[in-house]
Amino acid sequence: GESVGLHLPTLSVQEGDNSIINCAYSNSASDYFIWYKQESGKGPQFIIDIRSNMDKRQGQRVTVLLNKTVKHLSLQIAATQPGDSAVYFCAEILRFSGGYNKLIFGAGTRLAVHP
Amino acid sequence: DVKVTQSSRYLVKRTGEKVFLECVQDMDHENMFWYRQDPGLGLRLIYFSYDVKMKEKGDIPEGYSVSREKKERFSLILESASTNQTSMYLCASRGAGTKYEQYFGPGTRLTVT
């Protein structure tokens, strides 16, 4: 929503530069992670996911890196465009006995792209 | 494409009113979720449902209830709205299996006065 970006860390980049958004996760047993993008006035939108048996996964202009040793996730956006301006959330899977699971979301990082 | 729709984009209610937020998904997903989103707090899970008529409490269920009478529809109910329930409410759905991606609706901005 419109106020999601308030009180969040902000990354400001120039159009055309590469962006790196970082996320620390809490559960060492988490084996699945997602990055979401939320534009102003919209719900979160899936960008890319990665399982813990991988260190890196690439999509279109985006790369997710996973460092399980330090429980760190990063999202790299190549050649950042004004349309990339949004709040970005990482999420980790938390599993429960009984077979169900839920996503735990980070607080988010606001990406501001300047022309 | 998966489509998740929410009944209202903006809603203003008075303290003490009963409030219904409706969510519908068109992908025959088994799992549906209600979150609230507040500045600096990210998304917090209120309730979720993994099947018709089934519901589970999330992290902040107090003051809320849910209903899932049909697979495609998941309703969030505020029995007696309070000002601290002013927030952005997001509905999401997910299919069964090992793909954990949740698809979100556009959100409902609820203001309780």
JSON list of C-alpha atoms in Angstrom, two decimals:
[
{"chain": "A", "resi": 1, "resn": "GLY", "atom": "CA", "xyz": [0.00, 0.00, 0.00]},
{"chain": "A", "resi": 2, "resn": "GLU", "atom": "CA", "xyz": [0.94, 3.63, -0.14]},
{"chain": "A", "resi": 3, "resn": "SER", "atom": "CA", "xyz": [2.38, 3.77, 3.37]},
{"chain": "A", "resi": 4, "resn": "VAL", "atom": "CA", "xyz": [4.33, 0.53, 3.17]},
{"chain": "A", "resi": 5, "resn": "GLY", "atom": "CA", "xyz": [7.53, 2.38, 2.32]},
{"chain": "A", "resi": 6, "resn": "LEU", "atom": "CA", "xyz": [7.49, 4.53, 5.43]},
{"chain": "A", "resi": 7, "resn": "HIS", "atom": "CA", "xyz": [10.01, 3.64, 8.15]},
{"chain": "A", "resi": 8, "resn": "LEU", "atom": "CA", "xyz": [11.76, 1.17, 5.85]},
{"chain": "A", "resi": 9, "resn": "PRO", "atom": "CA", "xyz": [15.44, 1.16, 4.87]},
{"chain": "A", "resi": 10, "resn": "THR", "atom": "CA", "xyz": [15.76, 2.75, 1.46]},
{"chain": "A", "resi": 11, "resn": "LEU", "atom": "CA", "xyz": [18.16, 1.95, -1.31]},
{"chain": "A", "resi": 12, "resn": "SER", "atom": "CA", "xyz": [18.57, 4.76, -3.85]},
{"chain": "A", "resi": 13, "resn": "VAL", "atom": "CA", "xyz": [20.12, 3.93, -7.21]},
{"chain": "A", "resi": 14, "resn": "GLN", "atom": "CA", "xyz": [20.57, 5.58, -10.57]},
{"chain": "A", "resi": 15, "resn": "GLU", "atom": "CA", "xyz": [18.71, 4.23, -13.53]},
{"chain": "A", "resi": 16, "resn": "GLY", "atom": "CA", "xyz": [20.92, 1.71, -15.31]},
{"chain": "A", "resi": 17, "resn": "ASP", "atom": "CA", "xyz": [22.94, 0.76, -12.24]},
{"chain": "A", "resi": 18, "resn": "ASN", "atom": "CA", "xyz": [22.77, -2.63, -10.60]},
{"chain": "A", "resi": 19, "resn": "SER", "atom": "CA", "xyz": [20.87, -2.92, -7.31]},
{"chain": "A", "resi": 20, "resn": "ILE", "atom": "CA", "xyz": [21.54, -5.28, -4.44]},
{"chain": "A", "resi": 21, "resn": "ILE", "atom": "CA", "xyz": [18.92, -5.75, -1.75]},
{"chain": "A", "resi": 22, "resn": "ASN", "atom": "CA", "xyz": [19.85, -7.75, 1.31]},
{"chain": "A", "resi": 23, "resn": "CYS", "atom": "CA", "xyz": [17.89, -9.83, 3.75]},
{"chain": "A", "resi": 24, "resn": "ALA", "atom": "CA", "xyz": [18.84, -11.74, 6.89]},
{"chain": "A", "resi": 25, "resn": "TYR", "atom": "CA", "xyz": [16.64, -14.67, 7.82]},
{"chain": "A", "resi": 26, "resn": "SER", "atom": "CA", "xyz": [16.19, -16.20, 11.21]},
{"chain": "A", "resi": 27, "resn": "ASN", "atom": "CA", "xyz": [15.56, -19.93, 10.92]},
{"chain": "A", "resi": 28, "resn": "SER", "atom": "CA", "xyz": [18.57, -22.07, 10.02]},
{"chain": "A", "resi": 29, "resn": "ALA", "atom": "CA", "xyz": [16.20, -24.92, 9.12]},
{"chain": "A", "resi": 30, "resn": "SER", "atom": "CA", "xyz": [14.41, -22.86, 6.43]},
{"chain": "A", "resi": 31, "resn": "ASP", "atom": "CA", "xyz": [14.80, -24.54, 3.06]},
{"chain": "A", "resi": 32, "resn": "TYR", "atom": "CA", "xyz": [12.85, -22.27, 0.77]},
{"chain": "A", "resi": 33, "resn": "PHE", "atom": "CA", "xyz": [12.93, -18.53, 0.18]},
{"chain": "A", "resi": 34, "resn": "ILE", "atom": "CA", "xyz": [11.00, -16.07, -1.96]},
{"chain": "A", "resi": 35, "resn": "TRP", "atom": "CA", "xyz": [11.48, -12.49, -3.02]},
{"chain": "A", "resi": 36, "resn": "TYR", "atom": "CA", "xyz": [8.39, -10.34, -3.51]},
{"chain": "A", "resi": 37, "resn": "LYS", "atom": "CA", "xyz": [8.00, -6.89, -5.05]},
{"chain": "A", "resi": 38, "resn": "GLN", "atom": "CA", "xyz": [5.26, -4.53, -3.89]},
{"chain": "A", "resi": 39, "resn": "GLU", "atom": "CA", "xyz": [4.49, -1.44, -5.90]},
{"chain": "A", "resi": 40, "resn": "SER", "atom": "CA", "xyz": [2.55, 1.42, -4.38]},
{"chain": "A", "resi": 41, "resn": "GLY", "atom": "CA", "xyz": [-1.15, 0.57, -4.09]},
{"chain": "A", "resi": 42, "resn": "LYS", "atom": "CA", "xyz": [-0.71, -3.07, -5.06]},
{"chain": "A", "resi": 43, "resn": "GLY", "atom": "CA", "xyz": [-0.31, -6.42, -3.37]},
{"chain": "A", "resi": 44, "resn": "PRO", "atom": "CA", "xyz": [3.07, -8.19, -3.27]},
{"chain": "A", "resi": 45, "resn": "GLN", "atom": "CA", "xyz": [4.09, -9.86, -6.50]},
{"chain": "A", "resi": 46, "resn": "PHE", "atom": "CA", "xyz": [6.34, -12.93, -6.77]},
{"chain": "A", "resi": 47, "resn": "ILE", "atom": "CA", "xyz": [9.76, -12.26, -8.30]},
{"chain": "A", "resi": 48, "resn": "ILE", "atom": "CA", "xyz": [11.92, -15.33, -7.76]},
{"chain": "A", "resi": 49, "resn": "ASP", "atom": "CA", "xyz": [12.39, -18.21, -5.35]},
{"chain": "A", "resi": 50, "resn": "ILE", "atom": "CA", "xyz": [15.31, -20.40, -4.28]},
{"chain": "A", "resi": 51, "resn": "ARG", "atom": "CA", "xyz": [15.66, -23.65, -2.39]},
{"chain": "A", "resi": 52, "resn": "SER", "atom": "CA", "xyz": [18.37, -24.27, 0.16]},
{"chain": "A", "resi": 53, "resn": "ASN", "atom": "CA", "xyz": [20.12, -26.82, -2.03]},
{"chain": "A", "resi": 54, "resn": "MET", "atom": "CA", "xyz": [21.12, -23.94, -4.32]},
{"chain": "A", "resi": 55, "resn": "ASP", "atom": "CA", "xyz": [23.42, -20.97, -3.77]},
{"chain": "A", "resi": 56, "resn": "LYS", "atom": "CA", "xyz": [22.27, -18.94, -6.73]},
{"chain": "A", "resi": 57, "resn": "ARG", "atom": "CA", "xyz": [19.32, -18.68, -9.06]},
{"chain": "A", "resi": 58, "resn": "GLN", "atom": "CA", "xyz": [18.83, -16.38, -11.99]},
{"chain": "A", "resi": 59, "resn": "GLY", "atom": "CA", "xyz": [15.73, -14.97, -13.57]},
{"chain": "A", "resi": 60, "resn": "GLN", "atom": "CA", "xyz": [15.14, -12.20, -16.03]},
{"chain": "A", "resi": 61, "resn": "ARG", "atom": "CA", "xyz": [17.39, -9.32, -14.84]},
{"chain": "A", "resi": 62, "resn": "VAL", "atom": "CA", "xyz": [17.29, -10.69, -11.31]},
{"chain": "A", "resi": 63, "resn": "THR", "atom": "CA", "xyz": [19.59, -13.02, -9.38]},
{"chain": "A", "resi": 64, "resn": "VAL", "atom": "CA", "xyz": [19.05, -14.37, -5.90]},
{"chain": "A", "resi": 65, "resn": "LEU", "atom": "CA", "xyz": [22.03, -15.45, -3.81]},
{"chain": "A", "resi": 66, "resn": "LEU", "atom": "CA", "xyz": [21.74, -17.59, -0.71]},
{"chain": "A", "resi": 67, "resn": "ASN", "atom": "CA", "xyz": [24.43, -17.87, 1.96]},
{"chain": "A", "resi": 68, "resn": "LYS", "atom": "CA", "xyz": [23.25, -20.45, 4.45]},
{"chain": "A", "resi": 69, "resn": "THR", "atom": "CA", "xyz": [26.33, -20.09, 6.62]},
{"chain": "A", "resi": 70, "resn": "VAL", "atom": "CA", "xyz": [25.40, -16.58, 7.67]},
{"chain": "A", "resi": 71, "resn": "LYS", "atom": "CA", "xyz": [21.67, -16.90, 6.95]},
{"chain": "A", "resi": 72, "resn": "HIS", "atom": "CA", "xyz": [21.71, -14.20, 4.33]},
{"chain": "A", "resi": 73, "resn": "LEU", "atom": "CA", "xyz": [19.77, -13.71, 1.14]},
{"chain": "A", "resi": 74, "resn": "SER", "atom": "CA", "xyz": [20.28, -11.08, -1.52]},
{"chain": "A", "resi": 75, "resn": "LEU", "atom": "CA", "xyz": [18.41, -9.94, -4.61]},
{"chain": "A", "resi": 76, "resn": "GLN", "atom": "CA", "xyz": [20.41, -8.44, -7.41]},
{"chain": "A", "resi": 77, "resn": "ILE", "atom": "CA", "xyz": [18.65, -6.42, -10.10]},
{"chain": "A", "resi": 78, "resn": "ALA", "atom": "CA", "xyz": [20.64, -5.71, -13.24]},
{"chain": "A", "resi": 79, "resn": "ALA", "atom": "CA", "xyz": [20.28, -2.44, -15.15]},
{"chain": "A", "resi": 80, "resn": "THR", "atom": "CA", "xyz": [17.71, -1.05, -12.72]},
{"chain": "A", "resi": 81, "resn": "GLN", "atom": "CA", "xyz": [14.77, 0.74, -14.31]},
{"chain": "A", "resi": 82, "resn": "PRO", "atom": "CA", "xyz": [12.26, 3.26, -12.93]},
{"chain": "A", "resi": 83, "resn": "GLY", "atom": "CA", "xyz": [9.65, 0.50, -12.98]},
{"chain": "A", "resi": 84, "resn": "ASP", "atom": "CA", "xyz": [11.72, -1.39, -10.43]},
{"chain": "A", "resi": 85, "resn": "SER", "atom": "CA", "xyz": [10.92, 1.24, -7.79]},
{"chain": "A", "resi": 86, "resn": "ALA", "atom": "CA", "xyz": [8.99, -0.62, -5.11]},
{"chain": "A", "resi": 87, "resn": "VAL", "atom": "CA", "xyz": [9.28, -2.24, -1.70]},
{"chain": "A", "resi": 88, "resn": "TYR", "atom": "CA", "xyz": [11.01, -5.63, -1.80]},
{"chain": "A", "resi": 89, "resn": "PHE", "atom": "CA", "xyz": [10.34, -8.36, 0.74]},
{"chain": "A", "resi": 90, "resn": "CYS", "atom": "CA", "xyz": [12.15, -11.59, 1.37]},
{"chain": "A", "resi": 91, "resn": "ALA", "atom": "CA", "xyz": [10.25, -14.49, 2.89]},
{"chain": "A", "resi": 92, "resn": "GLU", "atom": "CA", "xyz": [11.34, -17.82, 4.39]},
{"chain": "A", "resi": 93, "resn": "ILE", "atom": "CA", "xyz": [9.28, -20.96, 4.79]},
{"chain": "A", "resi": 94, "resn": "LEU", "atom": "CA", "xyz": [8.47, -22.18, 8.28]},
{"chain": "A", "resi": 95, "resn": "ARG", "atom": "CA", "xyz": [7.22, -25.74, 8.51]},
{"chain": "A", "resi": 96, "resn": "PHE", "atom": "CA", "xyz": [5.01, -27.23, 11.20]},
{"chain": "A", "resi": 97, "resn": "SER", "atom": "CA", "xyz": [4.32, -30.77, 12.28]},
{"chain": "A", "resi": 98, "resn": "GLY", "atom": "CA", "xyz": [1.08, -31.81, 10.64]},
{"chain": "A", "resi": 99, "resn": "GLY", "atom": "CA", "xyz": [2.41, -30.88, 7.24]},
{"chain": "A", "resi": 100, "resn": "TYR", "atom": "CA", "xyz": [1.34, -27.30, 6.89]},
{"chain": "A", "resi": 101, "resn": "ASN", "atom": "CA", "xyz": [3.68, -24.35, 6.52]},
{"chain": "A", "resi": 102, "resn": "LYS", "atom": "CA", "xyz": [3.70, -20.60, 6.37]},
{"chain": "A", "resi": 103, "resn": "LEU", "atom": "CA", "xyz": [5.87, -17.83, 5.00]},
{"chain": "A", "resi": 104, "resn": "ILE", "atom": "CA", "xyz": [7.66, -15.45, 7.36]},
{"chain": "A", "resi": 105, "resn": "PHE", "atom": "CA", "xyz": [8.18, -12.06, 5.74]},
{"chain": "A", "resi": 106, "resn": "GLY", "atom": "CA", "xyz": [10.94, -9.59, 6.38]},
{"chain": "A", "resi": 107, "resn": "ALA", "atom": "CA", "xyz": [10.11, -5.95, 7.02]},
{"chain": "A", "resi": 108, "resn": "GLY", "atom": "CA", "xyz": [11.10, -4.96, 3.49]},
{"chain": "A", "resi": 109, "resn": "THR", "atom": "CA", "xyz": [13.46, -2.57, 1.70]},
{"chain": "A", "resi": 110, "resn": "ARG", "atom": "CA", "xyz": [12.34, 0.34, -0.41]},
{"chain": "A", "resi": 111, "resn": "LEU", "atom": "CA", "xyz": [14.13, 0.69, -3.74]},
{"chain": "A", "resi": 112, "resn": "ALA", "atom": "CA", "xyz": [14.08, 4.19, -5.25]},
{"chain": "A", "resi": 113, "resn": "VAL", "atom": "CA", "xyz": [15.33, 4.49, -8.82]},
{"chain": "A", "resi": 114, "resn": "HIS", "atom": "CA", "xyz": [16.37, 7.95, -9.99]},
{"chain": "A", "resi": 115, "resn": "PRO", "atom": "CA", "xyz": [16.67, 8.97, -13.65]},
{"chain": "B", "resi": 1, "resn": "ASP", "atom": "CA", "xyz": [-2.67, -16.08, -14.52]},
{"chain": "B", "resi": 2, "resn": "VAL", "atom": "CA", "xyz": [-3.84, -16.47, -10.96]},
{"chain": "B", "resi": 3, "resn": "LYS", "atom": "CA", "xyz": [-6.24, -13.82, -9.92]},
{"chain": "B", "resi": 4, "resn": "VAL", "atom": "CA", "xyz": [-6.99, -12.94, -6.32]},
{"chain": "B", "resi": 5, "resn": "THR", "atom": "CA", "xyz": [-9.62, -10.29, -5.82]},
{"chain": "B", "resi": 6, "resn": "GLN", "atom": "CA", "xyz": [-10.68, -8.45, -2.71]},
{"chain": "B", "resi": 7, "resn": "SER", "atom": "CA", "xyz": [-14.10, -6.93, -2.27]},
{"chain": "B", "resi": 8, "resn": "SER", "atom": "CA", "xyz": [-13.01, -3.38, -1.50]},
{"chain": "B", "resi": 9, "resn": "ARG", "atom": "CA", "xyz": [-9.88, -1.29, -2.05]},
{"chain": "B", "resi": 10, "resn": "TYR", "atom": "CA", "xyz": [-10.80, 1.26, 0.60]},
{"chain": "B", "resi": 11, "resn": "LEU", "atom": "CA", "xyz": [-13.14, 0.90, 3.55]},
{"chain": "B", "resi": 12, "resn": "VAL", "atom": "CA", "xyz": [-14.01, 3.25, 6.39]},
{"chain": "B", "resi": 13, "resn": "LYS", "atom": "CA", "xyz": [-15.85, 1.86, 9.41]},
{"chain": "B", "resi": 14, "resn": "ARG", "atom": "CA", "xyz": [-16.75, 3.07, 12.86]},
{"chain": "B", "resi": 15, "resn": "THR", "atom": "CA", "xyz": [-15.50, 1.61, 16.13]},
{"chain": "B", "resi": 16, "resn": "GLY", "atom": "CA", "xyz": [-17.67, -1.30, 17.19]},
{"chain": "B", "resi": 17, "resn": "GLU", "atom": "CA", "xyz": [-19.00, -2.12, 13.73]},
{"chain": "B", "resi": 18, "resn": "LYS", "atom": "CA", "xyz": [-18.82, -5.65, 12.35]},
{"chain": "B", "resi": 19, "resn": "VAL", "atom": "CA", "xyz": [-16.64, -5.70, 9.25]},
{"chain": "B", "resi": 20, "resn": "PHE", "atom": "CA", "xyz": [-16.45, -8.31, 6.50]},
{"chain": "B", "resi": 21, "resn": "LEU", "atom": "CA", "xyz": [-13.51, -8.46, 4.11]},
{"chain": "B", "resi": 22, "resn": "GLU", "atom": "CA", "xyz": [-14.01, -10.83, 1.21]},
{"chain": "B", "resi": 23, "resn": "CYS", "atom": "CA", "xyz": [-11.40, -12.56, -0.90]},
{"chain": "B", "resi": 24, "resn": "VAL", "atom": "CA", "xyz": [-11.92, -14.71, -3.98]},
{"chain": "B", "resi": 25, "resn": "GLN", "atom": "CA", "xyz": [-9.36, -16.66, -5.99]},
{"chain": "B", "resi": 26, "resn": "ASP", "atom": "CA", "xyz": [-9.92, -18.29, -9.36]},
{"chain": "B", "resi": 27, "resn": "MET", "atom": "CA", "xyz": [-7.19, -20.95, -9.44]},
{"chain": "B", "resi": 28, "resn": "ASP", "atom": "CA", "xyz": [-8.79, -23.67, -7.34]},
{"chain": "B", "resi": 29, "resn": "HIS", "atom": "CA", "xyz": [-6.12, -23.20, -4.68]},
{"chain": "B", "resi": 30, "resn": "GLU", "atom": "CA", "xyz": [-6.42, -25.18, -1.47]},
{"chain": "B", "resi": 31, "resn": "ASN", "atom": "CA", "xyz": [-4.65, -22.69, 0.77]},
{"chain": "B", "resi": 32, "resn": "MET", "atom": "CA", "xyz": [-5.77, -19.15, 1.52]},
{"chain": "B", "resi": 33, "resn": "PHE", "atom": "CA", "xyz": [-4.32, -16.54, 3.86]},
{"chain": "B", "resi": 34, "resn": "TRP", "atom": "CA", "xyz": [-5.16, -13.23, 5.47]},
{"chain": "B", "resi": 35, "resn": "TYR", "atom": "CA", "xyz": [-2.38, -10.81, 6.40]},
{"chain": "B", "resi": 36, "resn": "ARG", "atom": "CA", "xyz": [-2.27, -7.32, 7.74]},
{"chain": "B", "resi": 37, "resn": "GLN", "atom": "CA", "xyz": [0.47, -4.94, 6.69]},
{"chain": "B", "resi": 38, "resn": "ASP", "atom": "CA", "xyz": [1.62, -2.02, 8.80]},
{"chain": "B", "resi": 39, "resn": "PRO", "atom": "CA", "xyz": [4.52, 0.37, 8.19]},
{"chain": "B", "resi": 40, "resn": "GLY", "atom": "CA", "xyz": [7.81, -1.11, 9.34]},
{"chain": "B", "resi": 41, "resn": "LEU", "atom": "CA", "xyz": [6.21, -4.39, 10.46]},
{"chain": "B", "resi": 42, "resn": "GLY", "atom": "CA", "xyz": [6.00, -6.23, 7.17]},
{"chain": "B", "resi": 43, "resn": "LEU", "atom": "CA", "xyz": [3.23, -8.75, 6.62]},
{"chain": "B", "resi": 44, "resn": "ARG", "atom": "CA", "xyz": [1.78, -10.49, 9.65]},
{"chain": "B", "resi": 45, "resn": "LEU", "atom": "CA", "xyz": [-0.36, -13.57, 9.30]},
{"chain": "B", "resi": 46, "resn": "ILE", "atom": "CA", "xyz": [-3.81, -13.36, 10.86]},
{"chain": "B", "resi": 47, "resn": "TYR", "atom": "CA", "xyz": [-5.47, -16.62, 9.80]},
{"chain": "B", "resi": 48, "resn": "PHE", "atom": "CA", "xyz": [-5.08, -19.20, 7.11]},
{"chain": "B", "resi": 49, "resn": "SER", "atom": "CA", "xyz": [-7.10, -22.05, 5.70]},
{"chain": "B", "resi": 50, "resn": "TYR", "atom": "CA", "xyz": [-5.87, -25.19, 3.98]},
{"chain": "B", "resi": 51, "resn": "ASP", "atom": "CA", "xyz": [-9.27, -26.54, 2.98]},
{"chain": "B", "resi": 52, "resn": "VAL", "atom": "CA", "xyz": [-12.94, -25.68, 2.93]},
{"chain": "B", "resi": 53, "resn": "LYS", "atom": "CA", "xyz": [-14.28, -25.17, 6.45]},
{"chain": "B", "resi": 54, "resn": "MET", "atom": "CA", "xyz": [-10.78, -25.51, 7.88]},
{"chain": "B", "resi": 55, "resn": "LYS", "atom": "CA", "xyz": [-8.97, -22.64, 9.54]},
{"chain": "B", "resi": 56, "resn": "GLU", "atom": "CA", "xyz": [-5.83, -22.10, 11.55]},
{"chain": "B", "resi": 57, "resn": "LYS", "atom": "CA", "xyz": [-4.71, -19.16, 13.65]},
{"chain": "B", "resi": 58, "resn": "GLY", "atom": "CA", "xyz": [-1.75, -17.21, 12.45]},
{"chain": "B", "resi": 59, "resn": "ASP", "atom": "CA", "xyz": [0.44, -14.92, 14.48]},
{"chain": "B", "resi": 60, "resn": "ILE", "atom": "CA", "xyz": [-2.10, -12.22, 15.36]},
{"chain": "B", "resi": 61, "resn": "PRO", "atom": "CA", "xyz": [-5.62, -13.75, 15.36]},
{"chain": "B", "resi": 62, "resn": "GLU", "atom": "CA", "xyz": [-6.99, -11.73, 18.27]},
{"chain": "B", "resi": 63, "resn": "GLY", "atom": "CA", "xyz": [-9.97, -9.61, 17.29]},
{"chain": "B", "resi": 64, "resn": "TYR", "atom": "CA", "xyz": [-10.51, -11.49, 14.02]},
{"chain": "B", "resi": 65, "resn": "SER", "atom": "CA", "xyz": [-12.34, -14.54, 12.77]},
{"chain": "B", "resi": 66, "resn": "VAL", "atom": "CA", "xyz": [-12.55, -16.17, 9.34]},
{"chain": "B", "resi": 67, "resn": "SER", "atom": "CA", "xyz": [-14.93, -18.19, 7.25]},
{"chain": "B", "resi": 68, "resn": "ARG", "atom": "CA", "xyz": [-14.27, -20.57, 4.37]},
{"chain": "B", "resi": 69, "resn": "GLU", "atom": "CA", "xyz": [-17.55, -22.04, 3.15]},
{"chain": "B", "resi": 70, "resn": "LYS", "atom": "CA", "xyz": [-16.40, -22.42, -0.46]},
{"chain": "B", "resi": 71, "resn": "LYS", "atom": "CA", "xyz": [-12.98, -23.26, -1.83]},
{"chain": "B", "resi": 72, "resn": "GLU", "atom": "CA", "xyz": [-12.62, -20.04, -3.78]},
{"chain": "B", "resi": 73, "resn": "ARG", "atom": "CA", "xyz": [-13.72, -17.65, -1.03]},
{"chain": "B", "resi": 74, "resn": "PHE", "atom": "CA", "xyz": [-12.08, -16.73, 2.27]},
{"chain": "B", "resi": 75, "resn": "SER", "atom": "CA", "xyz": [-13.63, -14.08, 4.46]},
{"chain": "B", "resi": 76, "resn": "LEU", "atom": "CA", "xyz": [-12.04, -12.11, 7.27]},
{"chain": "B", "resi": 77, "resn": "ILE", "atom": "CA", "xyz": [-14.39, -10.84, 9.96]},
{"chain": "B", "resi": 78, "resn": "LEU", "atom": "CA", "xyz": [-13.78, -8.13, 12.50]},
{"chain": "B", "resi": 79, "resn": "GLU", "atom": "CA", "xyz": [-16.50, -8.78, 15.08]},
{"chain": "B", "resi": 80, "resn": "SER", "atom": "CA", "xyz": [-16.19, -5.34, 16.67]},
{"chain": "B", "resi": 81, "resn": "ALA", "atom": "CA", "xyz": [-13.80, -3.06, 14.83]},
{"chain": "B", "resi": 82, "resn": "SER", "atom": "CA", "xyz": [-11.32, -1.04, 16.85]},
{"chain": "B", "resi": 83, "resn": "THR", "atom": "CA", "xyz": [-9.01, 1.79, 15.84]},
{"chain": "B", "resi": 84, "resn": "ASN", "atom": "CA", "xyz": [-5.93, -0.43, 16.22]},
{"chain": "B", "resi": 85, "resn": "GLN", "atom": "CA", "xyz": [-7.29, -2.55, 13.39]},
{"chain": "B", "resi": 86, "resn": "THR", "atom": "CA", "xyz": [-6.78, 0.29, 10.96]},
{"chain": "B", "resi": 87, "resn": "SER", "atom": "CA", "xyz": [-4.41, -1.29, 8.47]},
{"chain": "B", "resi": 88, "resn": "MET", "atom": "CA", "xyz": [-3.86, -2.70, 4.99]},
{"chain": "B", "resi": 89, "resn": "TYR", "atom": "CA", "xyz": [-5.34, -6.18, 4.71]},
{"chain": "B", "resi": 90, "resn": "LEU", "atom": "CA", "xyz": [-3.95, -8.58, 2.14]},
{"chain": "B", "resi": 91, "resn": "CYS", "atom": "CA", "xyz": [-5.41, -11.88, 1.03]},
{"chain": "B", "resi": 92, "resn": "ALA", "atom": "CA", "xyz": [-3.29, -14.56, -0.62]},
{"chain": "B", "resi": 93, "resn": "SER", "atom": "CA", "xyz": [-3.76, -18.04, -2.02]},
{"chain": "B", "resi": 94, "resn": "ARG", "atom": "CA", "xyz": [-1.49, -20.98, -2.80]},
{"chain": "B", "resi": 95, "resn": "GLY", "atom": "CA", "xyz": [-1.94, -24.33, -4.43]},
{"chain": "B", "resi": 96, "resn": "ALA", "atom": "CA", "xyz": [-1.08, -27.67, -2.87]},
{"chain": "B", "resi": 97, "resn": "GLY", "atom": "CA", "xyz": [2.30, -29.31, -3.33]},
{"chain": "B", "resi": 98, "resn": "THR", "atom": "CA", "xyz": [5.81, -28.05, -2.88]},
{"chain": "B", "resi": 99, "resn": "LYS", "atom": "CA", "xyz": [5.52, -24.75, -4.69]},
{"chain": "B", "resi": 100, "resn": "TYR", "atom": "CA", "xyz": [5.14, -22.32, -1.83]},
{"chain": "B", "resi": 101, "resn": "GLU", "atom": "CA", "xyz": [4.57, -19.15, -3.80]},
{"chain": "B", "resi": 102, "resn": "GLN", "atom": "CA", "xyz": [1.57, -17.21, -2.55]},
{"chain": "B", "resi": 103, "resn": "TYR", "atom": "CA", "xyz": [-0.46, -15.03, -4.89]},
{"chain": "B", "resi": 104, "resn": "PHE", "atom": "CA", "xyz": [-1.71, -11.81, -3.37]},
{"chain": "B", "resi": 105, "resn": "GLY", "atom": "CA", "xyz": [-4.75, -9.67, -3.94]},
{"chain": "B", "resi": 106, "resn": "PRO", "atom": "CA", "xyz": [-4.50, -5.88, -4.28]},
{"chain": "B", "resi": 107, "resn": "GLY", "atom": "CA", "xyz": [-5.29, -5.25, -0.62]},
{"chain": "B", "resi": 108, "resn": "THR", "atom": "CA", "xyz": [-8.01, -3.46, 1.32]},
{"chain": "B", "resi": 109, "resn": "ARG", "atom": "CA", "xyz": [-7.10, -0.29, 3.15]},
{"chain": "B", "resi": 110, "resn": "LEU", "atom": "CA", "xyz": [-9.36, -0.31, 6.24]},
{"chain": "B", "resi": 111, "resn": "THR", "atom": "CA", "xyz": [-9.72, 2.77, 8.40]},
{"chain": "B", "resi": 112, "resn": "VAL", "atom": "CA", "xyz": [-11.58, 2.48, 11.70]},
{"chain": "B", "resi": 113, "resn": "THR", "atom": "CA", "xyz": [-12.65, 5.79, 13.17]}
]
